[in-house]
């Protein structure tokens, strides 16, 4: 399906990286998955290349395990007759491996419920990982058990993959129609510890992410420390980029604040006000229309402009205010008249017609000047 193309390309990229690291089985697994999702020429070519590698490896193995070599090994093994050694693992360790082997789903592997939070899942993983890590647990099957708990933790702490796992169970939607006979057995078999849900990371990488790159009281692999240093560097770079982005986002706000502060220094108070207040307390009247207006106490000392021009501005503002008020008063009266007509109420109609319009009356008086 075309919708699976992106996922198939991602699997091919993972396979290429595995080939570069010499991990042929991992590469083959992801190439086969890519072919199931969406057939591509790249996947087919890489699978052919893998077959060539496998033939070469088989030929080399045949040379080193021919009849003569087998006879020699058989003779030397009889001569040496090694003594049976005590197992270097405890009963608790082998029991832990057996428990994982019997599990049927990821939740059972980690010993958590389906309602478990991320923190509960991480806590359960850390406990099991310490118990099953190959450097600490030498019991048969410990490596695969370690892989199983790592894959379980990686899937269940990823919200999208966990949702898909909860919906489709052990198989992804793309693999439900392509079941193989080898996977028909029940139980959480180690041969397929991913159970159709592959993590993008190896078990050691998952362990490194959960434990910060170090195994308690031991050095697991130098590779872990390299990943940790790389992660720290990337984290520092992201923090620096986030700081720059935050600063860029704040620049417009800072600019507006600066402009508003600067404008407050340059914008002065009006010379007059048509309404008295604490600041404008001294009353004056215009020479022409006798319109009252109010100025500050220091008007005579501060104002150096033309008083006649100022009063013309006062009268113009007063006139415009009256026009707006008159318009609103007439609108109100007309709406009352329409309401009375709709109801057929003669008393309400007469009352609406007699609605006062004082601003219109004052405007009419000014027109006589």
Coordinates of C-alpha atoms in Angstrom, one line a residue:
X1 CA 0.0 0.0 0.0
X2 CA 1.2 3.5 -0.8
X3 CA 0.5 4.5 2.9
X4 CA 3.2 2.0 4.0
X5 CA 5.9 3.4 1.7
X6 CA 7.4 5.8 4.2
X7 CA 7.7 3.0 6.9
X8 CA 9.2 0.7 4.3
X9 CA 11.9 3.3 3.4
X10 CA 12.6 3.8 7.1
X11 CA 13.2 0.0 7.4
X12 CA 15.5 0.0 4.4
X13 CA 17.6 2.8 6.1
X14 CA 17.8 0.8 9.3
X15 CA 18.9 -2.3 7.3
X16 CA 21.7 -0.3 5.6
X17 CA 23.0 0.8 8.9
X18 CA 22.9 -2.8 10.2
X19 CA 24.8 -3.9 7.1
X20 CA 27.5 -1.3 7.7
X21 CA 27.9 -2.6 11.3
X22 CA 28.1 -6.2 10.1
X23 CA 24.7 -7.1 11.7
X24 CA 23.4 -9.3 8.8
X25 CA 20.5 -10.9 10.7
X26 CA 19.1 -7.4 11.8
X27 CA 19.5 -6.1 8.2
X28 CA 17.7 -9.1 6.7
X29 CA 14.9 -8.8 9.3
X30 CA 14.2 -5.1 8.4
X31 CA 14.5 -5.7 4.6
X32 CA 11.9 -8.5 4.8
X33 CA 9.7 -6.2 6.8
X34 CA 10.1 -3.4 4.2
X35 CA 9.1 -5.9 1.4
X36 CA 5.9 -6.8 3.4
X37 CA 5.0 -3.1 3.8
X38 CA 5.9 -1.9 0.3
X39 CA 7.9 -3.6 -2.4
X40 CA 10.8 -1.6 -3.7
X41 CA 13.9 -2.3 -5.9
X42 CA 16.3 -1.1 -3.1
X43 CA 15.0 -3.8 -0.7
X44 CA 15.2 -6.5 -3.4
X45 CA 18.8 -5.5 -4.3
X46 CA 19.9 -5.4 -0.7
X47 CA 18.3 -8.9 0.0
X48 CA 20.2 -10.3 -3.0
X49 CA 23.4 -8.7 -1.6
X50 CA 22.7 -10.4 1.7
X51 CA 22.2 -13.8 0.0
X52 CA 25.7 -13.4 -1.5
X53 CA 27.1 -12.6 2.0
X54 CA 25.4 -15.7 3.5
X55 CA 26.8 -18.0 0.7
X56 CA 30.3 -16.8 1.4
X57 CA 29.9 -17.3 5.1
X58 CA 28.5 -20.8 4.6
X59 CA 31.4 -21.7 2.3
X60 CA 33.9 -20.5 4.8
X61 CA 32.1 -22.5 7.6
X62 CA 32.2 -25.6 5.4
X63 CA 36.0 -25.3 5.0
X64 CA 36.6 -25.0 8.7
X65 CA 34.2 -27.8 9.6
X66 CA 35.1 -30.5 6.9
X67 CA 35.6 -34.2 7.7
X68 CA 39.2 -33.8 8.7
X69 CA 38.5 -30.9 11.0
X70 CA 35.5 -32.7 12.5
X71 CA 37.6 -35.8 13.2
X72 CA 40.3 -33.7 14.7
X73 CA 37.9 -31.9 17.0
X74 CA 36.3 -35.2 18.0
X75 CA 39.7 -36.7 18.8
X76 CA 40.8 -33.7 20.8
X77 CA 37.5 -33.6 22.7
X78 CA 38.0 -37.2 23.7
X79 CA 41.6 -36.6 24.8
X80 CA 40.7 -33.5 26.8
X81 CA 37.5 -34.9 28.4
X82 CA 36.8 -31.6 30.3
X83 CA 35.3 -31.8 33.7
X84 CA 31.7 -30.6 34.2
X85 CA 31.8 -27.1 35.6
X86 CA 29.4 -25.5 38.0
X87 CA 26.9 -23.1 36.4
X88 CA 27.9 -19.5 36.8
X89 CA 24.3 -18.3 37.4
X90 CA 21.9 -18.5 40.3
X91 CA 18.5 -20.2 40.4
X92 CA 16.9 -16.7 40.7
X93 CA 18.5 -15.6 37.5
X94 CA 17.3 -18.7 35.5
X95 CA 13.8 -18.3 37.0
X96 CA 13.7 -14.7 35.8
X97 CA 14.6 -15.8 32.3
X98 CA 11.9 -18.6 32.4
X99 CA 9.3 -16.1 33.6
X100 CA 10.0 -13.8 30.6
X101 CA 9.8 -16.8 28.2
X102 CA 6.3 -17.7 29.4
X103 CA 4.9 -14.1 29.0
X104 CA 2.3 -13.5 26.3
X105 CA 2.5 -9.7 26.0
X106 CA 4.6 -6.7 26.8
X107 CA 2.7 -5.8 29.9
X108 CA 3.2 -9.2 31.3
X109 CA 6.9 -9.0 30.4
X110 CA 7.4 -5.9 32.5
X111 CA 5.0 -7.0 35.2
X112 CA 2.7 -3.9 34.8
X113 CA -1.0 -3.4 34.1
X114 CA -2.3 -1.9 30.9
X115 CA -3.1 1.3 32.8
X116 CA 0.5 1.7 33.9
X117 CA 2.1 5.2 33.5
X118 CA 5.4 5.9 31.8
X119 CA 7.2 6.2 35.1
X120 CA 5.8 2.8 36.3
X121 CA 6.9 1.2 33.1
X122 CA 10.4 2.8 33.3
X123 CA 10.8 1.6 36.9
X124 CA 9.8 -1.9 36.0
X125 CA 12.2 -2.0 33.1
X126 CA 15.1 -0.8 35.2
X127 CA 14.5 -3.5 37.7
X128 CA 14.4 -6.3 35.1
X129 CA 17.2 -4.9 33.0
X130 CA 19.6 -4.9 36.0
X131 CA 18.5 -8.5 36.7
X132 CA 18.8 -9.8 33.1
X133 CA 21.7 -7.8 31.7
X134 CA 24.2 -10.2 30.0
X135 CA 27.1 -8.7 31.9
X136 CA 25.4 -9.8 35.1
X137 CA 23.1 -12.7 34.2
X138 CA 24.9 -15.7 32.5
X139 CA 21.9 -17.9 32.5
X140 CA 20.8 -19.5 29.1
X141 CA 18.4 -17.2 27.3
X142 CA 19.3 -14.1 29.4
X143 CA 20.4 -12.2 26.2
X144 CA 17.0 -12.8 24.5
X145 CA 15.2 -12.0 27.8
X146 CA 17.1 -8.8 28.0
X147 CA 16.1 -7.9 24.4
X148 CA 12.5 -8.7 25.2
X149 CA 12.2 -6.4 28.2
X150 CA 14.1 -3.7 26.3
X151 CA 11.8 -3.9 23.3
X152 CA 8.7 -3.9 25.6
X153 CA 9.9 -0.8 27.4
X154 CA 10.7 1.0 24.1
X155 CA 7.2 0.3 22.7
X156 CA 5.2 1.0 25.8
X157 CA 6.9 4.3 26.5
X158 CA 6.2 5.5 22.9
X159 CA 2.6 6.8 22.9
X160 CA 1.9 6.1 19.2
X161 CA 3.4 2.6 19.2
X162 CA 1.7 1.8 22.5
X163 CA -1.6 2.8 21.1
X164 CA -1.0 0.7 18.0
X165 CA 0.1 -2.3 20.2
X166 CA -3.1 -1.9 22.4
X167 CA -5.3 -1.9 19.2
X168 CA -3.7 -4.7 17.2
X169 CA -2.1 -6.8 19.9
X170 CA 1.0 -8.7 18.9
X171 CA 1.1 -7.7 15.3
X172 CA 1.1 -4.4 13.4
X173 CA -1.7 -3.7 11.0
X174 CA 0.6 -4.3 8.0
X175 CA 1.7 -7.7 9.2
X176 CA -1.8 -9.0 10.2
X177 CA -2.5 -10.2 6.7
X178 CA 1.0 -11.9 6.3
X179 CA 1.2 -14.3 9.2
X180 CA 3.8 -17.1 8.9
X181 CA 3.5 -20.6 10.2
X182 CA 6.6 -20.1 12.3
X183 CA 4.8 -17.5 14.4
X184 CA 1.6 -19.5 15.0
X185 CA 2.8 -20.9 18.4
X186 CA 1.6 -19.3 21.6
X187 CA 3.7 -17.6 24.3
X188 CA 6.3 -14.8 24.1
X189 CA 8.9 -16.8 22.1
X190 CA 12.4 -15.2 22.1
X191 CA 12.9 -15.9 18.4
X192 CA 10.4 -13.1 17.8
X193 CA 10.9 -10.8 20.8
X194 CA 9.8 -7.8 18.8
X195 CA 6.4 -9.5 18.0
X196 CA 5.8 -7.3 15.0
X197 CA 6.7 -4.1 16.9
X198 CA 10.3 -3.3 16.3
X199 CA 12.0 -0.6 18.3
X200 CA 14.3 1.8 16.4
X201 CA 17.1 1.1 19.0
X202 CA 19.1 -1.9 20.0
X203 CA 18.6 -3.3 23.5
X204 CA 21.9 -1.8 24.6
X205 CA 20.9 1.6 23.3
X206 CA 17.6 1.4 25.1
X207 CA 19.5 0.4 28.3
X208 CA 21.8 3.4 27.8
X209 CA 18.9 5.8 27.4
X210 CA 17.1 4.6 30.6
X211 CA 20.3 4.5 32.7
X212 CA 22.1 7.5 31.4
X213 CA 24.8 5.5 29.6
X214 CA 26.3 3.5 32.5
X215 CA 25.6 0.1 34.1
X216 CA 25.8 0.3 37.9
X217 CA 29.2 -0.7 39.3
X218 CA 30.3 -2.0 35.8
X219 CA 31.4 -0.7 32.5
X220 CA 29.0 -2.1 30.0
X221 CA 30.3 -0.8 26.6
X222 CA 32.3 2.2 25.5
X223 CA 29.6 2.6 22.9
X224 CA 27.1 3.7 25.6
X225 CA 29.4 6.5 26.8
X226 CA 29.8 7.7 23.2
X227 CA 26.0 7.9 22.8
X228 CA 25.7 9.7 26.1
X229 CA 28.2 12.3 25.0
X230 CA 26.5 12.7 21.7
X231 CA 23.2 13.1 23.4
X232 CA 24.6 15.8 25.8
X233 CA 26.0 17.7 22.9
X234 CA 22.8 17.6 21.0
X235 CA 20.9 18.6 24.1
X236 CA 23.2 21.6 24.6
X237 CA 22.7 22.6 20.9
X238 CA 18.9 22.4 21.2
X239 CA 18.9 24.5 24.4
X240 CA 21.1 27.2 22.6
X241 CA 18.8 27.2 19.6
X242 CA 15.7 27.4 21.8
X243 CA 17.3 30.4 23.6
X244 CA 17.9 32.2 20.3
X245 CA 14.3 31.4 19.2
X246 CA 12.9 32.7 22.4
X247 CA 14.9 35.9 22.1
X248 CA 13.7 36.5 18.5
X249 CA 10.1 35.9 19.6
X250 CA 10.5 38.5 22.4
X251 CA 12.0 41.2 20.2
X252 CA 8.7 42.5 18.8
X253 CA 7.2 42.8 22.3
X254 CA 10.3 44.6 23.6
X255 CA 10.2 46.9 20.7
X256 CA 6.5 47.8 21.4
X257 CA 7.3 48.4 25.1
X258 CA 10.2 50.7 24.1
X259 CA 8.0 52.6 21.7
X260 CA 5.2 53.1 24.2
X261 CA 7.7 54.3 26.8
X262 CA 9.3 56.8 24.3
X263 CA 5.9 58.1 23.2
X264 CA 4.9 58.8 26.8
X265 CA 7.9 61.3 26.9
X266 CA 6.9 63.1 23.7
X267 CA 3.0 63.2 24.0
X268 CA 1.8 66.1 26.1
X269 CA -1.6 66.6 27.7
X270 CA -4.4 68.3 25.8
X271 CA -4.8 72.1 26.2
X272 CA -8.4 71.9 27.3
X273 CA -11.2 69.5 28.2
X274 CA -15.0 69.8 27.7
X275 CA -15.6 68.1 31.0
X276 CA -14.2 69.4 34.3
X277 CA -11.9 67.2 36.4
X278 CA -9.1 67.5 38.9
X279 CA -6.5 68.4 36.3
X280 CA -8.8 70.7 34.2
X281 CA -10.5 72.8 36.9
X282 CA -10.5 76.4 35.5
X283 CA -13.6 77.2 33.4
X284 CA -13.5 79.4 30.3
X285 CA -16.1 80.2 27.6
X286 CA -15.7 80.7 23.9
X287 CA -16.2 84.2 22.7
X288 CA -18.5 83.2 19.8
X289 CA -20.9 80.5 21.1
X290 CA -20.2 80.8 24.8
X291 CA -19.4 77.1 25.1
X292 CA -17.8 76.3 28.4
X293 CA -14.5 74.5 28.4
X294 CA -11.9 73.8 31.1
X295 CA -8.1 74.4 31.3
X296 CA -5.3 73.8 33.8
X297 CA -4.3 76.3 36.5
X298 CA -1.1 77.2 34.6
X299 CA -3.0 77.9 31.3
X300 CA -1.9 81.5 31.0
X301 CA 1.8 80.8 31.7
X302 CA 2.1 77.6 29.6
X303 CA -0.1 78.2 26.6
X304 CA 1.6 80.5 24.1
X305 CA -0.6 79.8 21.1
X306 CA -3.7 81.7 19.7
X307 CA -6.7 81.7 22.0
X308 CA -9.0 82.4 19.1
X309 CA -7.8 79.4 17.2
X310 CA -8.1 77.3 20.4
X311 CA -11.7 78.3 21.0
X312 CA -12.5 77.5 17.3
X313 CA -11.3 74.0 18.0
X314 CA -13.4 73.9 21.2
X315 CA -16.5 74.9 19.3
X316 CA -15.9 72.4 16.5
X317 CA -15.5 69.5 18.9
X318 CA -18.6 70.6 20.8
X319 CA -20.6 70.8 17.6
X320 CA -19.5 67.3 16.4
X321 CA -20.4 65.8 19.8
X322 CA -23.9 67.4 19.6
X323 CA -24.4 65.9 16.1
X324 CA -23.6 62.4 17.3
X325 CA -25.9 62.7 20.3
X326 CA -28.7 64.1 18.2
X327 CA -28.4 61.3 15.8
X328 CA -28.7 58.7 18.6
X329 CA -31.7 60.5 20.1
X330 CA -33.5 60.5 16.8
X331 CA -32.7 56.8 16.2
X332 CA -34.2 56.0 19.6
X333 CA -37.3 58.0 18.9
X334 CA -37.9 56.3 15.5
X335 CA -37.4 52.9 17.0
X336 CA -40.1 53.7 19.7
X337 CA -42.5 54.9 17.0
X338 CA -42.0 51.7 14.9
X339 CA -42.6 49.6 18.0
X340 CA -45.9 51.5 18.8
X341 CA -47.1 51.0 15.2
X342 CA -46.3 47.3 15.3
X343 CA -48.3 46.9 18.5
X344 CA -51.1 49.2 17.3
X345 CA -50.8 51.2 20.6
X346 CA -52.0 54.8 20.2
X347 CA -50.8 55.9 23.6
X348 CA -47.4 54.4 23.1
X349 CA -47.3 56.1 19.6
X350 CA -48.0 59.5 21.1
X351 CA -45.4 59.0 23.8
X352 CA -42.8 58.0 21.2
X353 CA -43.6 61.1 19.1
X354 CA -43.1 63.3 22.2
X355 CA -39.7 61.7 23.1
X356 CA -37.4 64.6 23.9
X357 CA -34.2 65.2 21.8
X358 CA -32.2 67.8 23.8
X359 CA -29.0 67.5 21.8
X360 CA -31.0 68.2 18.6
X361 CA -32.5 71.2 20.2
X362 CA -29.1 72.5 21.2
X363 CA -27.8 71.9 17.7
X364 CA -30.7 73.9 16.3
X365 CA -29.9 76.8 18.6
X366 CA -26.3 76.8 17.4
X367 CA -27.5 77.0 13.8
X368 CA -29.0 80.4 14.6
X369 CA -25.6 82.0 15.4

